Short mmCIF file of C-alpha atoms in Angstrom, two decimals:
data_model
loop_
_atom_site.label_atom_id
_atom_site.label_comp_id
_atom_site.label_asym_id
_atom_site.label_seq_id
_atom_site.Cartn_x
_atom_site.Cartn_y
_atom_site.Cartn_z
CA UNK A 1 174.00 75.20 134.76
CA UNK A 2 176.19 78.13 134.69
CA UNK A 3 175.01 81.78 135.47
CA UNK A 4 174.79 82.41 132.14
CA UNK A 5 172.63 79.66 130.97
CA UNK A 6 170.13 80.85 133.54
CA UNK A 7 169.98 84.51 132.91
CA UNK A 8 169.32 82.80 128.84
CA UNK A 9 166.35 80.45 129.98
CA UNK A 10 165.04 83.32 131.98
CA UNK A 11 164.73 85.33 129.71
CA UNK A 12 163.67 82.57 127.01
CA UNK A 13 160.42 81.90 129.38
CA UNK A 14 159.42 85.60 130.05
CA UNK A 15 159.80 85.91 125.83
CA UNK A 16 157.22 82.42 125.26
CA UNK A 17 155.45 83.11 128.36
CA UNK A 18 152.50 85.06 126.51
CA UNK A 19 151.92 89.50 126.55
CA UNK A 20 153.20 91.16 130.14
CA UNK A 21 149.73 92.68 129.99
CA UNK A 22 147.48 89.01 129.31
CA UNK A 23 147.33 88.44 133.46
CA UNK A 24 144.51 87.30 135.50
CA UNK A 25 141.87 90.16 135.27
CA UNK A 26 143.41 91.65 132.03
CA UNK A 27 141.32 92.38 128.62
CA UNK A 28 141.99 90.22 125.60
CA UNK A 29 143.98 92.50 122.84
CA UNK A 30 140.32 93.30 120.88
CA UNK A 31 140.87 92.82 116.82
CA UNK A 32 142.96 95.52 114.99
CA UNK A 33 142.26 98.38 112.92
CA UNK A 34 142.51 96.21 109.73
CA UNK A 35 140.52 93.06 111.18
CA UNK A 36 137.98 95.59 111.41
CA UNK A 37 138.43 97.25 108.50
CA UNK A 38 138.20 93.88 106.67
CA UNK A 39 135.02 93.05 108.37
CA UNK A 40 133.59 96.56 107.30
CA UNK A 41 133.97 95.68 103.94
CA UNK A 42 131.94 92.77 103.98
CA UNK A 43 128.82 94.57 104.89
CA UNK A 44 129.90 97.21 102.09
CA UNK A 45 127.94 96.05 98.44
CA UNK A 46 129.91 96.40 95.40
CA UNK A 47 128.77 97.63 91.92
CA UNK A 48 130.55 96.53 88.77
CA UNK A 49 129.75 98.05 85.39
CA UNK A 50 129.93 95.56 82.89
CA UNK A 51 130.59 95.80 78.79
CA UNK A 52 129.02 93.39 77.88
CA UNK A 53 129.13 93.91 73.92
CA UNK A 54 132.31 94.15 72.10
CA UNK A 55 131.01 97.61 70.25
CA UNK A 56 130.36 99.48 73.81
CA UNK A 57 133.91 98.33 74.62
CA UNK A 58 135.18 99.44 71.83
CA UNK A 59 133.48 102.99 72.22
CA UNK A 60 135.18 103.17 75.67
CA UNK A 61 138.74 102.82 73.84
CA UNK A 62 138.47 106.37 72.93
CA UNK A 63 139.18 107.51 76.83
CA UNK A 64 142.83 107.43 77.48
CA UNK A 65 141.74 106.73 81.04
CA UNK A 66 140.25 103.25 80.25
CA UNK A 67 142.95 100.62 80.51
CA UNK A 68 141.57 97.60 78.77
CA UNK A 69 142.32 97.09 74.45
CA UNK A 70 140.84 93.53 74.10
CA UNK A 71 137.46 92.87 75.09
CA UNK A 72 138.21 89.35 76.30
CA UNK A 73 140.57 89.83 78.32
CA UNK A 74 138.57 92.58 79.78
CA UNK A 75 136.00 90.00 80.14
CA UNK A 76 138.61 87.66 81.86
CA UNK A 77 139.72 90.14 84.53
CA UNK A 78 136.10 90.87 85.35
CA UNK A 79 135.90 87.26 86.11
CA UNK A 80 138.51 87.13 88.69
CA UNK A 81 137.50 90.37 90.09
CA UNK A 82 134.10 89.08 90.39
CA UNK A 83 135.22 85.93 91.74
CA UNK A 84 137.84 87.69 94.45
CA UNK A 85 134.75 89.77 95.63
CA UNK A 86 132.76 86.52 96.30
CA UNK A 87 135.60 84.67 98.37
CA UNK A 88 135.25 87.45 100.86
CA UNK A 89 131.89 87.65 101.29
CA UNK A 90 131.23 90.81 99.10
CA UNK A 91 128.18 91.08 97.92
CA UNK A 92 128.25 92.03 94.48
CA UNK A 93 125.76 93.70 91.79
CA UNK A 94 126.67 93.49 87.69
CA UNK A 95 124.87 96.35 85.72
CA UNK A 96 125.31 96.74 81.88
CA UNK A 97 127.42 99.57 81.04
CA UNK A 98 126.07 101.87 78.09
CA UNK A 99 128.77 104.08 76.89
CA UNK A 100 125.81 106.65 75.32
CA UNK A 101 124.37 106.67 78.46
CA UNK A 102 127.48 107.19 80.33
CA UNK A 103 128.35 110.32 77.88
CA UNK A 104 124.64 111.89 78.27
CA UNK A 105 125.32 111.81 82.47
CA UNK A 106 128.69 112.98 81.99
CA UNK A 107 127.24 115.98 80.03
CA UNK A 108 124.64 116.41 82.41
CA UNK A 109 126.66 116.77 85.77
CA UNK A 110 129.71 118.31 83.89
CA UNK A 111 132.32 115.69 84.90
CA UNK A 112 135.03 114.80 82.36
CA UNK A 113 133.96 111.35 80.95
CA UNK A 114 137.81 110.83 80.52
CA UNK A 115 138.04 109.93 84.20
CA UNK A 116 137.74 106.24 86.03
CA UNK A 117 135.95 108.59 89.27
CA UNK A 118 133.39 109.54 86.76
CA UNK A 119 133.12 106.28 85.48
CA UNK A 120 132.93 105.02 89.24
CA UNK A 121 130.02 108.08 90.04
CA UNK A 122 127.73 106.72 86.87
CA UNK A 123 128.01 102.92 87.55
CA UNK A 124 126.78 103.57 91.04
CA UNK A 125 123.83 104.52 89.83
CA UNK A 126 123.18 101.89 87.40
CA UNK A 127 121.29 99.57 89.58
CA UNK A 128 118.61 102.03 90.33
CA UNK A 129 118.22 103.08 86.55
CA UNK A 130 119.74 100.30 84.30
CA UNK A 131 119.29 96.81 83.74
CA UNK A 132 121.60 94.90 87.08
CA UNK A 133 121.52 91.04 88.27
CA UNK A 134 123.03 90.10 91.51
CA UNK A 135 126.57 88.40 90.99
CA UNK A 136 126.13 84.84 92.90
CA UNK A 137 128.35 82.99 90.75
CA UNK A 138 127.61 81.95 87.71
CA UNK A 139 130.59 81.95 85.00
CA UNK A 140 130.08 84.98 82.46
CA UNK A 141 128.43 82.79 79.83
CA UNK A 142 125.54 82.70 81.24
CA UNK A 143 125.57 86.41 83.39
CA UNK A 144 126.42 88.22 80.66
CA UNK A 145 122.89 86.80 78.92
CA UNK A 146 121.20 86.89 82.35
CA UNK A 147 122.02 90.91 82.33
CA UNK A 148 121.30 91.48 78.62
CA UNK A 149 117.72 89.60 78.74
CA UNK A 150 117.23 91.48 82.03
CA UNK A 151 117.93 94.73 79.68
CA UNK A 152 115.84 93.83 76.95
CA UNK A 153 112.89 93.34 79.38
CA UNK A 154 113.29 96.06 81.34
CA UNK A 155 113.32 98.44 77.81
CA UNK A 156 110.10 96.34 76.64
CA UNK A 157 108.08 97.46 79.69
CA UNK A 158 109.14 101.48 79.47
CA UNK A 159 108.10 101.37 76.16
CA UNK A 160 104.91 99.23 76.40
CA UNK A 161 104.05 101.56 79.67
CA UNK A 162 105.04 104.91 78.31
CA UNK A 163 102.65 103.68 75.44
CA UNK A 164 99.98 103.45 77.38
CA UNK A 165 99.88 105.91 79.32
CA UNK A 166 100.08 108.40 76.61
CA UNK A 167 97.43 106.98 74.94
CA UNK A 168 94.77 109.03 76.19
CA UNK A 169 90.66 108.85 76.63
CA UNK A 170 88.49 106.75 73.84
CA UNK A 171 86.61 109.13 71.83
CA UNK A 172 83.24 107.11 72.09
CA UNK A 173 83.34 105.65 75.54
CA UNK A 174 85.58 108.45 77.83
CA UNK A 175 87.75 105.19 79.03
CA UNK A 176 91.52 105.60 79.77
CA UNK A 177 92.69 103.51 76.83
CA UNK A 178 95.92 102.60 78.64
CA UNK A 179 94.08 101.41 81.85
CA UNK A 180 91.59 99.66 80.29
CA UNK A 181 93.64 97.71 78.18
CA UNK A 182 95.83 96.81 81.57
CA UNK A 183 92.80 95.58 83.01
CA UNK A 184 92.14 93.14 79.98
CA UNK A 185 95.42 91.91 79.91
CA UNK A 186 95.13 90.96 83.81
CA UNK A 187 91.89 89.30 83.80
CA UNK A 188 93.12 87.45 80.33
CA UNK A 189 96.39 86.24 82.40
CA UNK A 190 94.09 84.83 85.43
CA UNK A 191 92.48 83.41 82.76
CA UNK A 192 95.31 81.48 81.56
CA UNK A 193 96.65 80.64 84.60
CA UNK A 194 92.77 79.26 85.90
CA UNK A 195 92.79 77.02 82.38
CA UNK A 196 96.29 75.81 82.44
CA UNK A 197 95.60 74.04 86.04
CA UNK A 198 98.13 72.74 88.01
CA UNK A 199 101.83 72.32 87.17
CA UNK A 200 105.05 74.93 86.02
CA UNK A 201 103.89 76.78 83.13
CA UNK A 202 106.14 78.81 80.85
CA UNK A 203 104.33 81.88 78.81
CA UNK A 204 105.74 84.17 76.25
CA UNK A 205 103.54 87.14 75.12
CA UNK A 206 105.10 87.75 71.61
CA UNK A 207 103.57 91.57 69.96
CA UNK A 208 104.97 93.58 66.97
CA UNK A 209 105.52 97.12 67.53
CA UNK A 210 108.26 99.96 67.49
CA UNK A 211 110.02 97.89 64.25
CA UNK A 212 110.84 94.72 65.86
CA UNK A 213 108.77 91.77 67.92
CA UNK A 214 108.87 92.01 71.53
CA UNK A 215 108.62 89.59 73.88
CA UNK A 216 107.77 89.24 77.48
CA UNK A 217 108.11 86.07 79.63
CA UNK A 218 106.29 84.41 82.58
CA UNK A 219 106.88 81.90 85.00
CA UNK A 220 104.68 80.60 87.40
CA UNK A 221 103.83 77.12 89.21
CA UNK A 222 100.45 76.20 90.57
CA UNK A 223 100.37 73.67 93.12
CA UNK A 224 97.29 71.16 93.37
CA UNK A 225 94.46 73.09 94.82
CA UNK A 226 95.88 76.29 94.92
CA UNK A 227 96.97 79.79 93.16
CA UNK A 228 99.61 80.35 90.77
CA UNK A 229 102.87 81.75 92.20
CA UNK A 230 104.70 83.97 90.32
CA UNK A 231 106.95 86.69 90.19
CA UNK A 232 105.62 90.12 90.44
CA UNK A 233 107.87 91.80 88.26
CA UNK A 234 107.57 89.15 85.04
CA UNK A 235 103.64 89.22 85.92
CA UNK A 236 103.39 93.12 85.20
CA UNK A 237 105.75 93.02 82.19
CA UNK A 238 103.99 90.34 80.55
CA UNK A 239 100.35 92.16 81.34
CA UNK A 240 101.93 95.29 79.87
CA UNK A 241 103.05 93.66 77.06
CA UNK A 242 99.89 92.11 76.45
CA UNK A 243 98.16 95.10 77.10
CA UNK A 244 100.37 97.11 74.58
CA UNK A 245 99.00 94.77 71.77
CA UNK A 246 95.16 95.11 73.28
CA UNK A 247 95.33 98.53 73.37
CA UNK A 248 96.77 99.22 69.66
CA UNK A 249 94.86 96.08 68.08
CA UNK A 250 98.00 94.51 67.33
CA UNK A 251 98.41 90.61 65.35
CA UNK A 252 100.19 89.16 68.52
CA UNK A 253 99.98 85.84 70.58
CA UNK A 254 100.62 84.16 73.74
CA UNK A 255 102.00 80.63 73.80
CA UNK A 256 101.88 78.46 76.94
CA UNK A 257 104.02 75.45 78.41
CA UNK A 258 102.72 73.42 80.63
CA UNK A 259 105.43 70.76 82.58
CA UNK A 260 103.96 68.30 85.08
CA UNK A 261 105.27 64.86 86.74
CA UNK A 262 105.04 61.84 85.03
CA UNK A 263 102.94 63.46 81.90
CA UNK A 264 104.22 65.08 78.94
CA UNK A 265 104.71 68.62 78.59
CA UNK A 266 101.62 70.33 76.72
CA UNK A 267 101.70 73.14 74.65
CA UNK A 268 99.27 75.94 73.76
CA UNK A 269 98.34 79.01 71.67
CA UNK A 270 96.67 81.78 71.19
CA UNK A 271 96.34 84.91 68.46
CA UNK A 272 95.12 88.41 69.61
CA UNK A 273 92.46 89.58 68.13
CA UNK A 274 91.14 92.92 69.25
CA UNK A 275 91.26 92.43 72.99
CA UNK A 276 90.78 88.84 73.12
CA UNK A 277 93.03 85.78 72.64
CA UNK A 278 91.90 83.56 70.23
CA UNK A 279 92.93 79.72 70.60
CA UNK A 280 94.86 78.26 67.85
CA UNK A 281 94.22 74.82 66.37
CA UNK A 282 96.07 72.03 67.22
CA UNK A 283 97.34 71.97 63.73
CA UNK A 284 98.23 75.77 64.51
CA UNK A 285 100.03 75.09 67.37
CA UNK A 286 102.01 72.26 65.65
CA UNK A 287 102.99 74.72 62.72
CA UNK A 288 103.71 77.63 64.94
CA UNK A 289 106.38 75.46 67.04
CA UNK A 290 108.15 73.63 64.36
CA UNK A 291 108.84 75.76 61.83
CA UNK A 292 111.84 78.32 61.04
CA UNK A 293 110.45 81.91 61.96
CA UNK A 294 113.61 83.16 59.73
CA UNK A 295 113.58 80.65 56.68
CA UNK A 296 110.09 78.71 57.03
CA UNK A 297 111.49 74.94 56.54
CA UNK A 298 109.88 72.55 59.29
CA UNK A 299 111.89 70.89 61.63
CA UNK A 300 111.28 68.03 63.35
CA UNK A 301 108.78 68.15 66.62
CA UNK A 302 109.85 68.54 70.32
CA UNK A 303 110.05 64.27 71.83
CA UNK A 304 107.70 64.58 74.67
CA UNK A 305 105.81 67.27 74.17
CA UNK A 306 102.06 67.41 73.18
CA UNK A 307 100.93 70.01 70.69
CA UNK A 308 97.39 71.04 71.74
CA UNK A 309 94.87 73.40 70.61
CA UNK A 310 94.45 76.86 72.65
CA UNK A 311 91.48 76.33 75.35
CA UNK A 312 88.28 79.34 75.78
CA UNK A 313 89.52 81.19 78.67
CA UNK A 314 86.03 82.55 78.79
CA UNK A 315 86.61 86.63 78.46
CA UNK A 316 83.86 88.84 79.71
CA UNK A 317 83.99 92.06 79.04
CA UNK A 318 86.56 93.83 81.76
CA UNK A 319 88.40 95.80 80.94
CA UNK A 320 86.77 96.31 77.31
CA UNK A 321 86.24 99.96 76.24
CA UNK A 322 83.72 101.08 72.84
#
């Protein structure tokens, strides 16, 4: 091996031989600036403000600032920005963008609505006073639903609560209207809930008021032997809702589903009359669930489901006012 050859395999083993500073006794190099950076961002949520209705979209073509001229593929990049978010770890919240609502904060606060920053500024804010679902992910055919029902619901209880609280005092008894109509509709839900017995049970509060029929829907499974469980939040819209069509004497109803093992499901129904529910017939029932609400024709029943008459859920009078 000449001198030269040497000197080159030296210097070959003092390049592969690891850092001059990774001796015995010597700190690890600790992760860099960017690792860390990168990690940050992980514990960082994100907020995306979706359009989810080709006529918002549209209203946002009118800023020169907004980049997007075809809804879908809008819609498409959304999806694989929603998607990039997820692989690292980003927790992500979708709330529905309203362009009216974007120009009335705009307005408010004096920022140019021509701007993505002020579009950034007002869908920061949307979870805390719009309709928002948490992005875990499910394919936009079924979010963009998820975050329009969640927006329908969350606009059915304002109204139904800002209706009741503005009610006022009954002119015969002195009772909050509002409150005593709430305190119907509760003791009418544990009332439905004791009846039903155990199982999952499915309820939809249907009333007619401001133009159009609102809805408000329950979920809620009662083991053998013990309480419903249900979700807080769908509990007090659908008692509001009820309440609503208590408090204004309102033609409206309350269906229930009832799924159990090895049984068919059963199905229920009420009409509200004053501030009580009212069971339907059998007949009713049958009627109510297999006809057209639009054009009236019947349509064949549900297979393996069992059309049954409402049952008494026994009402006394709380939450009654005269």
């Amino acid at each position: 091996m000449t001198h030269t050859e040497q000197h080159r395999q030296t210097g070959q083993r003092r390049r592969t031989g690891g850092p001059r500073n990774s001796g015995p006794g010597r700190p690890a190099p600790g992760p860099t600036a960017r690792t860390m950076r990168r990690r940050l961002r992980r514990e960082v949520p994100s907020t995306i403000g979706l359009l989810a209705d080709e006529q918002d979209f549209t209203t946002m073509r009118q800023y020169g600032s907004f980049p997007f001229d075809d809804h879908a593929g809008y819609l498409r990049q959304i999806d694989g920005l929603l998607t990039s978010l997820a692989s690292q770890g980003v927790h992500t919240t979708v709330g529905l963008f309203d362009p009216e609502e974007y120009a009335e904060y705009c307005a408010d606060t004096g920022l140019d609505p021509d701007s993505p920053l002020s579009r950034s500024r007002f869908t920061a804010g949307i979870p805390a006073t719009g309709a928002a679902v948490a992005y875990t992910g499910q394919p936009l055919d079924r979010l963009v639903p998820l975050l329009i029902g969640t927006a329908a619901r969350k606009a059915t209880w304002e109204y139904a609560t800002t209706v009741l609280a503005d009610l006022g005092a009954c002119a015969d008894c002195g009772q909050d209207i509002g409150r005593a109509a709430f305190d119907r509709a509760s003791h009418t839900l544990v009332r439905l809930l004791e009846g039903a017995g155990p199982g999952t049970h499915h309820l939809v509060c249907s009333v007619p008021a401001a133009g159009e029929q609102l809805l408000a829907v329950l979920h809620a499974d009662r083991p053998e032997g013990a309480p419903a469980l249900l979700d807080s939040s769908e509990g007090a819209e659908f008692v509001s809702l009820l309440a609503l069509g208590i408090a204004l004497e309102s033609p409206g109803g309350v269906v229930l589903r009832t799924t159990g093992p090895d049984a068919p499901d059963r199905l229920h129904g009420w009409r509200l009359q004053g501030d009580t529910l009212v069971p339907l017939t059998e007949a009713e029932v049958f009627n109510a669930y297999c006809t057209d609400a639009d054009t009236g024709e019947p349509f064949p029943p549900e297979p393996g489901v069992e059309y049954r008459a409402g049952f008494d859920l026994h009402l006394d009078d709380t939450g009654t006012h005269h």
